[in-house]
Amino acid sequence: MIVRERFEQELKDVQAQFITIANRSIDALKTAFTALIEQDLEKALKILEDDLDINRLEEEINDQVILMIAKQQPVATDLRRLMVLVKAASDMERVGDYAVNIAKEAIRIGKEPIVFPLTNLQTMCDKTVEMLENIIKAFTEENTVRAKEIAELDDYVDDLYGATIVLLLRAGIDNPAHISQITHLTFICRYLERSADHATNIAEHLFYLIKGKHYELNN
């Protein structure tokens, strides 16, 4: 196999690893929120265990990219592609971390009856998952138009986050006996909002890959 063919094959392998870590992290986020809704502590604990695999996948991507740079000495365009994959993998690993954080909050709440309506949080989770799934597809297809549309959805999540935090704060004032649980739900709300931010980050990475310039798609 000639050098270029070897490089392209290794690049495909790294891209496949990225899709794997993306899918694993998105599934973890969905499962963690389901664990909260169902108050399923075993499901929440499984998220903590599975995060080790997500972390390992990110490390493998980093190691493989370093080896490719050292061995193949890629040209500028190829190097940019590798760096973007490393950054995007890091974003998805962080989503996995937020899934772990949500699972931990679900464990802390335990079987205590939920005192705050989870409708807004469910909507935030659904929208965040939609953004992440769609940005991975746009990233794979190198579709910057679609990526920009997805990044713009972050405003919706941000607005819902702000409104929900206000409601949670009021609930804490009105129900001081339940302040601990409301605090846990406040953290979960924050973790969902941050996960959506990583979808925007990946959109920006894609723009850098295609355009060779850094863009801020959502200020």
PDB file of C-alpha atoms in Angstrom:
ATOM      1  CA  MET A   1       0.000   0.000   0.000  1.00  0.00           C
ATOM      2  CA  ILE A   2       1.424   3.362  -1.010  1.00  0.00           C
ATOM      3  CA  VAL A   3       1.801   6.143   1.552  1.00  0.00           C
ATOM      4  CA  ARG A   4      -1.261   8.132   0.451  1.00  0.00           C
ATOM      5  CA  GLU A   5      -3.515   5.077   0.421  1.00  0.00           C
ATOM      6  CA  ARG A   6      -2.318   4.146   3.897  1.00  0.00           C
ATOM      7  CA  PHE A   7      -3.003   7.651   5.164  1.00  0.00           C
ATOM      8  CA  GLU A   8      -6.506   7.691   3.710  1.00  0.00           C
ATOM      9  CA  GLN A   9      -7.293   4.320   5.260  1.00  0.00           C
ATOM     10  CA  GLU A  10      -6.046   5.436   8.656  1.00  0.00           C
ATOM     11  CA  LEU A  11      -8.066   8.635   8.305  1.00  0.00           C
ATOM     12  CA  LYS A  12     -11.195   6.570   7.625  1.00  0.00           C
ATOM     13  CA  ASP A  13     -10.441   4.548  10.742  1.00  0.00           C
ATOM     14  CA  VAL A  14     -10.199   7.690  12.865  1.00  0.00           C
ATOM     15  CA  GLN A  15     -13.422   9.042  11.370  1.00  0.00           C
ATOM     16  CA  ALA A  16     -15.136   5.755  12.217  1.00  0.00           C
ATOM     17  CA  GLN A  17     -13.849   6.010  15.789  1.00  0.00           C
ATOM     18  CA  PHE A  18     -15.253   9.529  15.994  1.00  0.00           C
ATOM     19  CA  ILE A  19     -18.697   8.322  14.921  1.00  0.00           C
ATOM     20  CA  THR A  20     -18.481   5.620  17.570  1.00  0.00           C
ATOM     21  CA  ILE A  21     -17.642   8.020  20.386  1.00  0.00           C
ATOM     22  CA  ALA A  22     -20.351  10.412  19.184  1.00  0.00           C
ATOM     23  CA  ASN A  23     -23.010   7.704  19.188  1.00  0.00           C
ATOM     24  CA  ARG A  24     -21.911   6.370  22.559  1.00  0.00           C
ATOM     25  CA  SER A  25     -21.996   9.835  24.141  1.00  0.00           C
ATOM     26  CA  ILE A  26     -25.401  10.715  22.707  1.00  0.00           C
ATOM     27  CA  ASP A  27     -26.818   7.391  23.881  1.00  0.00           C
ATOM     28  CA  ALA A  28     -25.345   8.029  27.327  1.00  0.00           C
ATOM     29  CA  LEU A  29     -27.038  11.438  27.492  1.00  0.00           C
ATOM     30  CA  LYS A  30     -30.405   9.963  26.536  1.00  0.00           C
ATOM     31  CA  THR A  31     -30.046   7.078  28.969  1.00  0.00           C
ATOM     32  CA  ALA A  32     -28.975   9.323  31.838  1.00  0.00           C
ATOM     33  CA  PHE A  33     -32.067  11.479  31.442  1.00  0.00           C
ATOM     34  CA  THR A  34     -34.253   8.394  31.168  1.00  0.00           C
ATOM     35  CA  ALA A  35     -32.701   7.154  34.419  1.00  0.00           C
ATOM     36  CA  LEU A  36     -33.766  10.436  36.022  1.00  0.00           C
ATOM     37  CA  ILE A  37     -37.327  10.194  34.710  1.00  0.00           C
ATOM     38  CA  GLU A  38     -37.699   6.543  35.679  1.00  0.00           C
ATOM     39  CA  GLN A  39     -35.640   6.987  38.864  1.00  0.00           C
ATOM     40  CA  ASP A  40     -33.731   3.918  37.760  1.00  0.00           C
ATOM     41  CA  LEU A  41     -30.559   3.853  39.846  1.00  0.00           C
ATOM     42  CA  GLU A  42     -29.100   0.790  38.102  1.00  0.00           C
ATOM     43  CA  LYS A  43     -29.412   2.514  34.744  1.00  0.00           C
ATOM     44  CA  ALA A  44     -27.721   5.599  36.164  1.00  0.00           C
ATOM     45  CA  LEU A  45     -24.855   3.540  37.600  1.00  0.00           C
ATOM     46  CA  LYS A  46     -24.345   1.872  34.210  1.00  0.00           C
ATOM     47  CA  ILE A  47     -23.703   5.316  32.683  1.00  0.00           C
ATOM     48  CA  LEU A  48     -20.827   5.798  35.110  1.00  0.00           C
ATOM     49  CA  GLU A  49     -19.320   2.447  34.142  1.00  0.00           C
ATOM     50  CA  ASP A  50     -19.703   2.986  30.394  1.00  0.00           C
ATOM     51  CA  ASP A  51     -17.992   6.377  30.545  1.00  0.00           C
ATOM     52  CA  LEU A  52     -14.663   4.581  30.860  1.00  0.00           C
ATOM     53  CA  ASP A  53     -15.141   3.263  27.315  1.00  0.00           C
ATOM     54  CA  ILE A  54     -15.944   6.743  26.009  1.00  0.00           C
ATOM     55  CA  ASN A  55     -12.802   8.118  27.630  1.00  0.00           C
ATOM     56  CA  ARG A  56     -10.767   5.279  26.141  1.00  0.00           C
ATOM     57  CA  LEU A  57     -12.137   5.989  22.675  1.00  0.00           C
ATOM     58  CA  GLU A  58     -11.075   9.620  22.886  1.00  0.00           C
ATOM     59  CA  GLU A  59      -7.591   8.576  23.983  1.00  0.00           C
ATOM     60  CA  GLU A  60      -7.355   6.151  21.063  1.00  0.00           C
ATOM     61  CA  ILE A  61      -8.315   8.892  18.615  1.00  0.00           C
ATOM     62  CA  ASN A  62      -5.699  11.225  20.079  1.00  0.00           C
ATOM     63  CA  ASP A  63      -3.005   8.547  19.972  1.00  0.00           C
ATOM     64  CA  GLN A  64      -3.834   7.546  16.404  1.00  0.00           C
ATOM     65  CA  VAL A  65      -3.769  11.145  15.178  1.00  0.00           C
ATOM     66  CA  ILE A  66      -0.388  11.740  16.834  1.00  0.00           C
ATOM     67  CA  LEU A  67       0.999   8.642  15.126  1.00  0.00           C
ATOM     68  CA  MET A  68      -0.391   9.720  11.753  1.00  0.00           C
ATOM     69  CA  ILE A  69       1.180  13.148  12.056  1.00  0.00           C
ATOM     70  CA  ALA A  70       4.504  11.656  13.086  1.00  0.00           C
ATOM     71  CA  LYS A  71       4.583   8.967  10.392  1.00  0.00           C
ATOM     72  CA  GLN A  72       2.792  10.557   7.458  1.00  0.00           C
ATOM     73  CA  GLN A  73       3.689  14.245   7.827  1.00  0.00           C
ATOM     74  CA  PRO A  74       0.325  15.319   6.365  1.00  0.00           C
ATOM     75  CA  VAL A  75      -0.100  18.414   4.230  1.00  0.00           C
ATOM     76  CA  ALA A  76      -1.945  21.434   5.620  1.00  0.00           C
ATOM     77  CA  THR A  77      -5.435  20.328   4.569  1.00  0.00           C
ATOM     78  CA  ASP A  78      -4.996  16.836   5.983  1.00  0.00           C
ATOM     79  CA  LEU A  79      -3.515  18.206   9.179  1.00  0.00           C
ATOM     80  CA  ARG A  80      -6.497  20.504   9.632  1.00  0.00           C
ATOM     81  CA  ARG A  81      -8.833  17.531   9.173  1.00  0.00           C
ATOM     82  CA  LEU A  82      -6.992  15.555  11.838  1.00  0.00           C
ATOM     83  CA  MET A  83      -7.024  18.448  14.287  1.00  0.00           C
ATOM     84  CA  VAL A  84     -10.734  18.972  13.727  1.00  0.00           C
ATOM     85  CA  LEU A  85     -11.413  15.302  14.426  1.00  0.00           C
ATOM     86  CA  VAL A  86      -9.464  15.542  17.689  1.00  0.00           C
ATOM     87  CA  LYS A  87     -11.432  18.627  18.753  1.00  0.00           C
ATOM     88  CA  ALA A  88     -14.787  17.139  17.763  1.00  0.00           C
ATOM     89  CA  ALA A  89     -13.975  13.923  19.642  1.00  0.00           C
ATOM     90  CA  SER A  90     -13.128  16.025  22.698  1.00  0.00           C
ATOM     91  CA  ASP A  91     -16.507  17.755  22.446  1.00  0.00           C
ATOM     92  CA  MET A  92     -18.317  14.429  22.332  1.00  0.00           C
ATOM     93  CA  GLU A  93     -16.291  13.111  25.254  1.00  0.00           C
ATOM     94  CA  ARG A  94     -17.471  16.137  27.223  1.00  0.00           C
ATOM     95  CA  VAL A  95     -21.070  15.288  26.325  1.00  0.00           C
ATOM     96  CA  GLY A  96     -20.382  11.862  27.796  1.00  0.00           C
ATOM     97  CA  ASP A  97     -19.094  13.576  30.944  1.00  0.00           C
ATOM     98  CA  TYR A  98     -22.299  15.595  31.204  1.00  0.00           C
ATOM     99  CA  ALA A  99     -24.276  12.378  30.879  1.00  0.00           C
ATOM    100  CA  VAL A 100     -22.283  11.059  33.838  1.00  0.00           C
ATOM    101  CA  ASN A 101     -23.037  14.226  35.795  1.00  0.00           C
ATOM    102  CA  ILE A 102     -26.768  13.877  35.081  1.00  0.00           C
ATOM    103  CA  ALA A 103     -26.635  10.237  36.160  1.00  0.00           C
ATOM    104  CA  LYS A 104     -24.927  11.247  39.415  1.00  0.00           C
ATOM    105  CA  GLU A 105     -27.630  13.831  40.106  1.00  0.00           C
ATOM    106  CA  ALA A 106     -30.281  11.175  39.405  1.00  0.00           C
ATOM    107  CA  ILE A 107     -28.568   8.905  41.930  1.00  0.00           C
ATOM    108  CA  ARG A 108     -28.499  11.706  44.506  1.00  0.00           C
ATOM    109  CA  ILE A 109     -32.219  12.306  44.020  1.00  0.00           C
ATOM    110  CA  GLY A 110     -32.775   8.565  44.296  1.00  0.00           C
ATOM    111  CA  LYS A 111     -36.357   7.418  44.782  1.00  0.00           C
ATOM    112  CA  GLU A 112     -37.510  10.678  46.312  1.00  0.00           C
ATOM    113  CA  PRO A 113     -40.691  11.867  44.547  1.00  0.00           C
ATOM    114  CA  ILE A 114     -39.894  14.539  41.952  1.00  0.00           C
ATOM    115  CA  VAL A 115     -41.375  17.833  43.154  1.00  0.00           C
ATOM    116  CA  PHE A 116     -40.744  19.899  40.005  1.00  0.00           C
ATOM    117  CA  PRO A 117     -42.346  19.303  36.589  1.00  0.00           C
ATOM    118  CA  LEU A 118     -39.721  17.869  34.241  1.00  0.00           C
ATOM    119  CA  THR A 119     -41.445  19.048  31.052  1.00  0.00           C
ATOM    120  CA  ASN A 120     -38.919  21.796  30.257  1.00  0.00           C
ATOM    121  CA  LEU A 121     -35.960  19.576  31.077  1.00  0.00           C
ATOM    122  CA  GLN A 122     -37.363  16.848  28.836  1.00  0.00           C
ATOM    123  CA  THR A 123     -37.745  19.354  26.004  1.00  0.00           C
ATOM    124  CA  MET A 124     -34.172  20.554  26.551  1.00  0.00           C
ATOM    125  CA  CYS A 125     -32.912  16.983  26.462  1.00  0.00           C
ATOM    126  CA  ASP A 126     -34.863  16.160  23.306  1.00  0.00           C
ATOM    127  CA  LYS A 127     -33.652  19.292  21.523  1.00  0.00           C
ATOM    128  CA  THR A 128     -30.054  18.767  22.633  1.00  0.00           C
ATOM    129  CA  VAL A 129     -30.067  15.160  21.422  1.00  0.00           C
ATOM    130  CA  GLU A 130     -31.594  16.299  18.127  1.00  0.00           C
ATOM    131  CA  MET A 131     -28.851  18.910  17.706  1.00  0.00           C
ATOM    132  CA  LEU A 132     -26.089  16.432  18.488  1.00  0.00           C
ATOM    133  CA  GLU A 133     -27.422  13.719  16.201  1.00  0.00           C
ATOM    134  CA  ASN A 134     -27.909  16.157  13.348  1.00  0.00           C
ATOM    135  CA  ILE A 135     -24.543  17.862  13.753  1.00  0.00           C
ATOM    136  CA  ILE A 136     -22.772  14.506  13.579  1.00  0.00           C
ATOM    137  CA  LYS A 137     -24.590  13.812  10.317  1.00  0.00           C
ATOM    138  CA  ALA A 138     -23.747  17.277   8.970  1.00  0.00           C
ATOM    139  CA  PHE A 139     -20.146  16.834  10.091  1.00  0.00           C
ATOM    140  CA  THR A 140     -19.878  13.510   8.282  1.00  0.00           C
ATOM    141  CA  GLU A 141     -21.424  14.955   5.126  1.00  0.00           C
ATOM    142  CA  GLU A 142     -19.392  18.174   5.494  1.00  0.00           C
ATOM    143  CA  ASN A 143     -22.612  20.145   5.132  1.00  0.00           C
ATOM    144  CA  THR A 144     -21.908  23.643   6.458  1.00  0.00           C
ATOM    145  CA  VAL A 145     -25.373  24.965   5.600  1.00  0.00           C
ATOM    146  CA  ARG A 146     -27.010  22.343   7.774  1.00  0.00           C
ATOM    147  CA  ALA A 147     -24.376  22.826  10.460  1.00  0.00           C
ATOM    148  CA  LYS A 148     -25.183  26.541  10.702  1.00  0.00           C
ATOM    149  CA  GLU A 149     -28.908  25.769  11.017  1.00  0.00           C
ATOM    150  CA  ILE A 150     -28.196  23.340  13.846  1.00  0.00           C
ATOM    151  CA  ALA A 151     -25.975  25.826  15.666  1.00  0.00           C
ATOM    152  CA  GLU A 152     -28.753  28.397  15.537  1.00  0.00           C
ATOM    153  CA  LEU A 153     -30.997  26.018  17.513  1.00  0.00           C
ATOM    154  CA  ASP A 154     -28.754  26.639  20.505  1.00  0.00           C
ATOM    155  CA  ASP A 155     -30.587  29.911  21.100  1.00  0.00           C
ATOM    156  CA  TYR A 156     -33.768  27.934  21.722  1.00  0.00           C
ATOM    157  CA  VAL A 157     -32.025  25.731  24.278  1.00  0.00           C
ATOM    158  CA  ASP A 158     -30.420  28.765  25.934  1.00  0.00           C
ATOM    159  CA  ASP A 159     -33.783  30.544  26.223  1.00  0.00           C
ATOM    160  CA  LEU A 160     -35.444  27.460  27.674  1.00  0.00           C
ATOM    161  CA  TYR A 161     -32.551  27.047  30.080  1.00  0.00           C
ATOM    162  CA  GLY A 162     -32.930  30.627  31.318  1.00  0.00           C
ATOM    163  CA  ALA A 163     -36.692  30.272  31.771  1.00  0.00           C
ATOM    164  CA  THR A 164     -36.343  26.938  33.567  1.00  0.00           C
ATOM    165  CA  ILE A 165     -33.683  28.225  35.952  1.00  0.00           C
ATOM    166  CA  VAL A 166     -36.042  31.035  36.975  1.00  0.00           C
ATOM    167  CA  LEU A 167     -38.799  28.502  37.665  1.00  0.00           C
ATOM    168  CA  LEU A 168     -36.424  26.308  39.657  1.00  0.00           C
ATOM    169  CA  LEU A 169     -35.279  29.238  41.765  1.00  0.00           C
ATOM    170  CA  ARG A 170     -38.887  30.152  42.511  1.00  0.00           C
ATOM    171  CA  ALA A 171     -39.638  26.537  43.372  1.00  0.00           C
ATOM    172  CA  GLY A 172     -36.727  26.547  45.790  1.00  0.00           C
ATOM    173  CA  ILE A 173     -38.087  29.634  47.528  1.00  0.00           C
ATOM    174  CA  ASP A 174     -41.617  28.229  47.665  1.00  0.00           C
ATOM    175  CA  ASN A 175     -40.498  24.755  48.773  1.00  0.00           C
ATOM    176  CA  PRO A 176     -37.450  25.166  51.048  1.00  0.00           C
ATOM    177  CA  ALA A 177     -37.868  21.594  52.305  1.00  0.00           C
ATOM    178  CA  HIS A 178     -37.075  20.363  48.794  1.00  0.00           C
ATOM    179  CA  ILE A 179     -34.182  22.694  48.075  1.00  0.00           C
ATOM    180  CA  SER A 180     -31.718  19.797  47.779  1.00  0.00           C
ATOM    181  CA  GLN A 181     -33.637  18.097  44.976  1.00  0.00           C
ATOM    182  CA  ILE A 182     -34.282  21.390  43.210  1.00  0.00           C
ATOM    183  CA  THR A 183     -30.553  22.103  43.330  1.00  0.00           C
ATOM    184  CA  HIS A 184     -29.868  18.725  41.685  1.00  0.00           C
ATOM    185  CA  LEU A 185     -32.399  19.523  38.947  1.00  0.00           C
ATOM    186  CA  THR A 186     -30.767  22.923  38.444  1.00  0.00           C
ATOM    187  CA  PHE A 187     -27.449  21.207  37.803  1.00  0.00           C
ATOM    188  CA  ILE A 188     -29.086  18.817  35.337  1.00  0.00           C
ATOM    189  CA  CYS A 189     -30.578  21.775  33.504  1.00  0.00           C
ATOM    190  CA  ARG A 190     -27.098  23.279  33.224  1.00  0.00           C
ATOM    191  CA  TYR A 191     -25.562  20.029  31.957  1.00  0.00           C
ATOM    192  CA  LEU A 192     -28.138  19.805  29.187  1.00  0.00           C
ATOM    193  CA  GLU A 193     -27.494  23.398  28.131  1.00  0.00           C
ATOM    194  CA  ARG A 194     -23.745  22.773  28.042  1.00  0.00           C
ATOM    195  CA  SER A 195     -24.218  19.622  25.965  1.00  0.00           C
ATOM    196  CA  ALA A 196     -26.083  21.657  23.353  1.00  0.00           C
ATOM    197  CA  ASP A 197     -23.159  24.103  23.286  1.00  0.00           C
ATOM    198  CA  HIS A 198     -20.903  21.262  22.159  1.00  0.00           C
ATOM    199  CA  ALA A 199     -23.102  20.731  19.098  1.00  0.00           C
ATOM    200  CA  THR A 200     -22.363  24.339  18.190  1.00  0.00           C
ATOM    201  CA  ASN A 201     -18.662  23.748  18.799  1.00  0.00           C
ATOM    202  CA  ILE A 202     -18.654  20.874  16.326  1.00  0.00           C
ATOM    203  CA  ALA A 203     -20.448  23.056  13.771  1.00  0.00           C
ATOM    204  CA  GLU A 204     -17.686  25.625  14.187  1.00  0.00           C
ATOM    205  CA  HIS A 205     -15.031  22.923  13.768  1.00  0.00           C
ATOM    206  CA  LEU A 206     -16.675  21.932  10.494  1.00  0.00           C
ATOM    207  CA  PHE A 207     -16.574  25.516   9.241  1.00  0.00           C
ATOM    208  CA  TYR A 208     -12.892  25.672  10.084  1.00  0.00           C
ATOM    209  CA  LEU A 209     -12.305  22.423   8.212  1.00  0.00           C
ATOM    210  CA  ILE A 210     -14.096  23.603   5.077  1.00  0.00           C
ATOM    211  CA  LYS A 211     -13.315  27.330   5.105  1.00  0.00           C
ATOM    212  CA  GLY A 212      -9.935  27.339   6.831  1.00  0.00           C
ATOM    213  CA  LYS A 213     -11.138  30.124   9.118  1.00  0.00           C
ATOM    214  CA  HIS A 214     -12.603  30.243  12.615  1.00  0.00           C
ATOM    215  CA  TYR A 215     -16.266  31.272  12.862  1.00  0.00           C
ATOM    216  CA  GLU A 216     -18.391  31.929  15.936  1.00  0.00           C
ATOM    217  CA  LEU A 217     -21.796  30.629  14.952  1.00  0.00           C
ATOM    218  CA  ASN A 218     -23.628  31.463  18.140  1.00  0.00           C
ATOM    219  CA  ASN A 219     -22.593  34.343  20.386  1.00  0.00           C
TER     220      ASN A 219
END
